Short mmCIF file of C-alpha atoms in Angstrom, two decimals:
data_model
loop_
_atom_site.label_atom_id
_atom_site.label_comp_id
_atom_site.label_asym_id
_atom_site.label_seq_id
_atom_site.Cartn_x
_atom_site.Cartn_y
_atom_site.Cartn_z
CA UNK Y 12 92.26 102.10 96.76
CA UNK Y 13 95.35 100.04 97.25
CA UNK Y 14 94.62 96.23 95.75
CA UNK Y 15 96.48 94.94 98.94
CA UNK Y 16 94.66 96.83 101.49
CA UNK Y 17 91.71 95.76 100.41
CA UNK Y 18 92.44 92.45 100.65
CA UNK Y 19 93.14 92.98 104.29
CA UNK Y 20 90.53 94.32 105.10
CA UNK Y 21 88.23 91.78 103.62
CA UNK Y 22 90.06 89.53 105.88
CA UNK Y 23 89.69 91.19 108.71
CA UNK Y 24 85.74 91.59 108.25
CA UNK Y 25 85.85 87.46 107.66
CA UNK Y 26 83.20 86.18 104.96
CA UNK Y 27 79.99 88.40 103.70
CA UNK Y 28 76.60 87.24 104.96
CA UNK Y 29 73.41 88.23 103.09
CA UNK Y 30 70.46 89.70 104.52
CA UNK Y 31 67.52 87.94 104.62
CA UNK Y 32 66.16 85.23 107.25
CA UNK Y 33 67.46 82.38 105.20
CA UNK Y 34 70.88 81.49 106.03
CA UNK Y 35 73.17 81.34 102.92
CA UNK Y 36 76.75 80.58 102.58
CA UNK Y 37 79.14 83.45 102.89
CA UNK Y 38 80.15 84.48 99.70
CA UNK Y 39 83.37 85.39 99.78
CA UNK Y 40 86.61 83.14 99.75
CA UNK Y 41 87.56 81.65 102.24
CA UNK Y 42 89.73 83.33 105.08
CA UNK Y 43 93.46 82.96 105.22
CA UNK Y 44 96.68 84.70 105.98
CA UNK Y 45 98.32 86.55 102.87
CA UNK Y 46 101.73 85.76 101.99
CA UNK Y 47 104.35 88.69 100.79
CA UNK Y 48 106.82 87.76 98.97
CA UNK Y 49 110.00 90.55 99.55
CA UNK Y 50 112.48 90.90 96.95
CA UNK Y 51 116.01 92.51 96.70
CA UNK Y 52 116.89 91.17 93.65
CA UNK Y 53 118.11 94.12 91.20
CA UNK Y 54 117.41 91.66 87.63
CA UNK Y 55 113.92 91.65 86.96
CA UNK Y 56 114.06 89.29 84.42
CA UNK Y 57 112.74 86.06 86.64
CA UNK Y 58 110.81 88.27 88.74
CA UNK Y 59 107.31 86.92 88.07
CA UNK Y 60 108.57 83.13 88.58
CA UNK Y 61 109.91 84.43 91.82
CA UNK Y 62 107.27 86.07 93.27
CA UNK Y 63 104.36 83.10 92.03
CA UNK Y 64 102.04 82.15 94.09
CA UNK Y 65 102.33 85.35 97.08
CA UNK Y 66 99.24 87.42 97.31
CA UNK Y 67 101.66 90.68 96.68
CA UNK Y 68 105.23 91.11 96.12
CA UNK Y 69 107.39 94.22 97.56
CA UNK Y 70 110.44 95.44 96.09
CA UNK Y 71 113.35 96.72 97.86
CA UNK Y 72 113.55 100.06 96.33
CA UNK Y 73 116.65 101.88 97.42
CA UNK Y 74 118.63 99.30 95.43
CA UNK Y 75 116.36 99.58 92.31
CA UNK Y 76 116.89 102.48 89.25
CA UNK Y 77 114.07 104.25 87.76
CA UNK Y 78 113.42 101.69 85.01
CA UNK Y 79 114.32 98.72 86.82
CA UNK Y 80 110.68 99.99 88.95
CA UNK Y 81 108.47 100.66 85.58
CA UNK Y 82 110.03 97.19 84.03
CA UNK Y 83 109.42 95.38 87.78
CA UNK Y 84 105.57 96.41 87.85
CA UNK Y 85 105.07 95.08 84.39
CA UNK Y 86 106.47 91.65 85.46
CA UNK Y 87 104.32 91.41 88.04
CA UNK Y 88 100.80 93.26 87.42
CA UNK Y 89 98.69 90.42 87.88
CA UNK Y 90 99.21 90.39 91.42
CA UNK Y 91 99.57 93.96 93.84
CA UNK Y 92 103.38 95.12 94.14
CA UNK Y 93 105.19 97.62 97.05
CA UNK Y 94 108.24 98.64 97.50
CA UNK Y 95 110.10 99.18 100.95
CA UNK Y 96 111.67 102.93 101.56
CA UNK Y 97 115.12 102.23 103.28
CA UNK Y 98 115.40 106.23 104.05
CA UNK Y 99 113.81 109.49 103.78
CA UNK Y 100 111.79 108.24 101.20
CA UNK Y 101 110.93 111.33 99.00
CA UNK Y 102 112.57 110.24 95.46
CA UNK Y 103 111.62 107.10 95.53
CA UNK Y 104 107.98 107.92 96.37
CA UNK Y 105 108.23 109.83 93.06
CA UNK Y 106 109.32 106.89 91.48
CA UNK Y 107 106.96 104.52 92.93
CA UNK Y 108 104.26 106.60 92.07
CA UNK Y 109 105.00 106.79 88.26
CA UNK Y 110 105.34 103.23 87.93
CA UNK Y 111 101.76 102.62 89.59
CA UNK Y 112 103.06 101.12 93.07
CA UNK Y 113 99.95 99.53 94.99
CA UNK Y 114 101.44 100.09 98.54
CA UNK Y 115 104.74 101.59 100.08
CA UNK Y 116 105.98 100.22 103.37
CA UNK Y 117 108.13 102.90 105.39
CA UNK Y 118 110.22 102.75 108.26
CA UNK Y 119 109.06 104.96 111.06
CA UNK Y 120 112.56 106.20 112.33
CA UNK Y 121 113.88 107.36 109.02
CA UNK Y 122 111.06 108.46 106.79
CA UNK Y 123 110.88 111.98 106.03
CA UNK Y 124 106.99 113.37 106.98
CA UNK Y 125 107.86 115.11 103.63
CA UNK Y 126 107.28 112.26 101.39
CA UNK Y 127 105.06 112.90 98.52
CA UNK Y 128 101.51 111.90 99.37
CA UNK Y 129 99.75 109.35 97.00
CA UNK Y 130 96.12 108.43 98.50
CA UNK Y 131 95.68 105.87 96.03
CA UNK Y 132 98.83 104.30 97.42
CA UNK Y 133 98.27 101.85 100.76
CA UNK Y 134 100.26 102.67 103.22
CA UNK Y 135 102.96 100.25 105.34
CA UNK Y 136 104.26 101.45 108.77
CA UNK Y 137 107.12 99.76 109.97
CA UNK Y 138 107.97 99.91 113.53
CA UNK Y 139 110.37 98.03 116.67
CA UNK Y 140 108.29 95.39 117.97
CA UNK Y 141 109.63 96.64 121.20
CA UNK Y 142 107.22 99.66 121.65
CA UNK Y 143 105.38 100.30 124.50
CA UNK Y 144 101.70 100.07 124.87
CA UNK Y 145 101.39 104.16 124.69
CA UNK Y 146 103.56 104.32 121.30
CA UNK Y 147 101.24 101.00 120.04
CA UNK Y 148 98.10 103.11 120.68
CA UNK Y 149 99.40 106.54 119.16
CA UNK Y 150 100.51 104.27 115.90
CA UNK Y 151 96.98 103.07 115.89
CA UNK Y 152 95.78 107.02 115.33
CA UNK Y 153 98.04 107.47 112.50
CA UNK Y 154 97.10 107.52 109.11
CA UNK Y 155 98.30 104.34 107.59
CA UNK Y 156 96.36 101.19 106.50
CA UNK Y 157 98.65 98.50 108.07
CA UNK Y 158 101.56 98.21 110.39
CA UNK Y 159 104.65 96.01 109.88
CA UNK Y 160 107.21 93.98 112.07
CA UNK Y 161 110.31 93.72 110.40
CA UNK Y 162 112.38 90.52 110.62
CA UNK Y 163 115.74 90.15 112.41
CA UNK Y 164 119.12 90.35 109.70
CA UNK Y 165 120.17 87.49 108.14
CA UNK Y 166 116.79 85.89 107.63
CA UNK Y 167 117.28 82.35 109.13
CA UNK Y 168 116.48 83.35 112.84
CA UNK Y 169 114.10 80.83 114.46
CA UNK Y 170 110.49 81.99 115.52
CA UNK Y 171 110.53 82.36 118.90
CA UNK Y 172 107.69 82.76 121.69
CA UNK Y 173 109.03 85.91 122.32
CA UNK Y 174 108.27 86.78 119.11
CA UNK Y 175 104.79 85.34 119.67
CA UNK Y 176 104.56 87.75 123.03
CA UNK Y 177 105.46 90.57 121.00
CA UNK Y 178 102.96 89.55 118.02
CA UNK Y 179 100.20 89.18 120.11
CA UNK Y 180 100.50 91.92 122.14
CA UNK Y 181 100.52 94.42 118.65
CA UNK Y 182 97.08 92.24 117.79
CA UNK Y 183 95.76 92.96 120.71
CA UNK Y 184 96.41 96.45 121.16
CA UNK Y 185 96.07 97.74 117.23
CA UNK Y 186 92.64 98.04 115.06
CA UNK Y 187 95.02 97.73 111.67
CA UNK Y 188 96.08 95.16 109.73
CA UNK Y 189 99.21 93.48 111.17
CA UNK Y 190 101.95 92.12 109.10
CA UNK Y 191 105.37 90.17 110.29
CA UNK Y 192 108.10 89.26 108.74
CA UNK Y 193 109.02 85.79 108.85
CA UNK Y 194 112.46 83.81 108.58
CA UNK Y 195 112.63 81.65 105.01
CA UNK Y 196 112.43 78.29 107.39
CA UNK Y 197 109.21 78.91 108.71
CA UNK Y 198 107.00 75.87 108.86
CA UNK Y 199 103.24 75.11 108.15
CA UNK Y 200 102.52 75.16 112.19
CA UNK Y 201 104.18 78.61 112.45
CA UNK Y 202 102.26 80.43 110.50
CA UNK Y 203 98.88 78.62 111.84
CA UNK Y 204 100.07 79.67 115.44
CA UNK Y 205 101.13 83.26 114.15
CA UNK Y 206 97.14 83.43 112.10
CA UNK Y 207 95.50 82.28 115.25
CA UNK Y 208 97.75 85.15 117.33
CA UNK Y 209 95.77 87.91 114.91
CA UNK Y 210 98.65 88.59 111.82
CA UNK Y 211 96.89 89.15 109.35
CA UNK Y 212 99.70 88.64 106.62
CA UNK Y 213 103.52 87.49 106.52
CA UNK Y 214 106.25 88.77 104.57
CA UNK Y 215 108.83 86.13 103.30
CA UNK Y 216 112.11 86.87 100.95
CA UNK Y 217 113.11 85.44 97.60
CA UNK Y 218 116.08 85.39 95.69
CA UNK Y 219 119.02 86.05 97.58
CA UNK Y 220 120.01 81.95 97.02
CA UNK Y 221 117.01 80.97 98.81
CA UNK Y 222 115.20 77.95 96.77
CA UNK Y 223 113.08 79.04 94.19
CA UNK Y 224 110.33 76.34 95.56
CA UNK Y 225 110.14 77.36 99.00
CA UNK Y 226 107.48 80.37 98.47
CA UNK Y 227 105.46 77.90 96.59
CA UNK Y 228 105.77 75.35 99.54
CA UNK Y 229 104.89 78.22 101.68
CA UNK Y 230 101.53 78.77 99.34
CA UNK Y 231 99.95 75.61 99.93
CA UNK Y 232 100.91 75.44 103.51
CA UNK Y 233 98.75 78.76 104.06
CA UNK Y 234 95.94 77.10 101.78
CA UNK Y 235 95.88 74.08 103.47
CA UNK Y 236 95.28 76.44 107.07
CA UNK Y 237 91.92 75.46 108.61
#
């Protein structure tokens, strides 16, 4: 089972409580929102300083060779690593599946139902966050382990409470896992309002002349999340 996946589902089900008539403390960690960290960068070489301290890092794959992928999940196979199909998908599910990808996140308008099939492989829907409440509910029936809502271009949009409308309303609507992507300014108060709204995970880019630090800064803002 994908490494990422089951991460989010653990947080999801919240902490373990033992049987028993004795109340014990839960014994798993404690709950928080897991941070993504989304790379287009086609040199590996500082990929694991990049990517340190995100719960998961997803590689833009269209843009990436064969052995760019194999030498990208070496860099960074202590934590779980995606990549994100950019069209119909099917070579670079081959790919992905040689180099031992933990999850795949496809878009919904352009991804070929003929894709290879992996079931080891967690799987990453992305969709409008326009859809209507019929489309929301037939996503929900598909078989995929999370559903995505993919930034705006450009990355330095402000978070909106439009956005929040449309966040809440997939949280309310879907049983899955729920994962945003959010702009590279986002702030500590953000992502507490976007955690409290029901994402369960946000996906933030690196590289790209954005400042090394600021996905560490974004680490202990989520660990400091109460």
């Amino acid at each position: 089972m994908s490494r990422l996946i089951d991460k989010l589902n653990r947080l999801s089900q919240g902490p373990f409580q033992p049987m028993g008539f004795r109340t014990s403390p839960a014994v798993s960690e404690k709950p928080r929102i897991l941070l993504i960290a989304s790379s287009t960068e086609d040199n590996v070489d500082g990929l694991a300083e990049l990517v340190a301290g995100a719960d998961a890092g997803l590689l833009d794959i269209p843009n990436l060779s064969s052995a760019t992928i194999e030498k990208a999940s070496q860099a960074i196979s202590d934590i779980p690593w995606g990549g994100w199909l950019r069209d119909d998908g099917q070579r670079e599910m081959k790919q992905m599946t040689r180099a031992g990808c933990d999850f795949v996140v496809f878009p919904a308008a352009s991804t070929s139902l003929a894709i290879p099939r992996n079931d080891e492989m967690g799987k990453k829907l992305e969709v409008e966050a326009l859809l209507n409440e019929g489309l929301l509910r037939a996503v929900d029936g598909l078989p995929v382990d999370a559903v995505l809502i993919a930034g705006e271009p450009g990355g330095d949009y402000l978070l909106t409470w439009h956005h929040l409308i449309l966040f809440q309303r997939f949280a309310d609507l879907l049983t899955k896992p729920l994962l945003v992507s959010v702009p590279s300014k986002v702030t500590a108060d953000e992502l507490l309002v976007l955690w409290e709204a029901g994402v369960s995970g946000v996906v933030a880019e690196v590289g790209a002349g954005r400042p090394a630090e600021r996905l560490k800064e974004l680490r202990q803002a989520i660990d400091k999340l109460d």
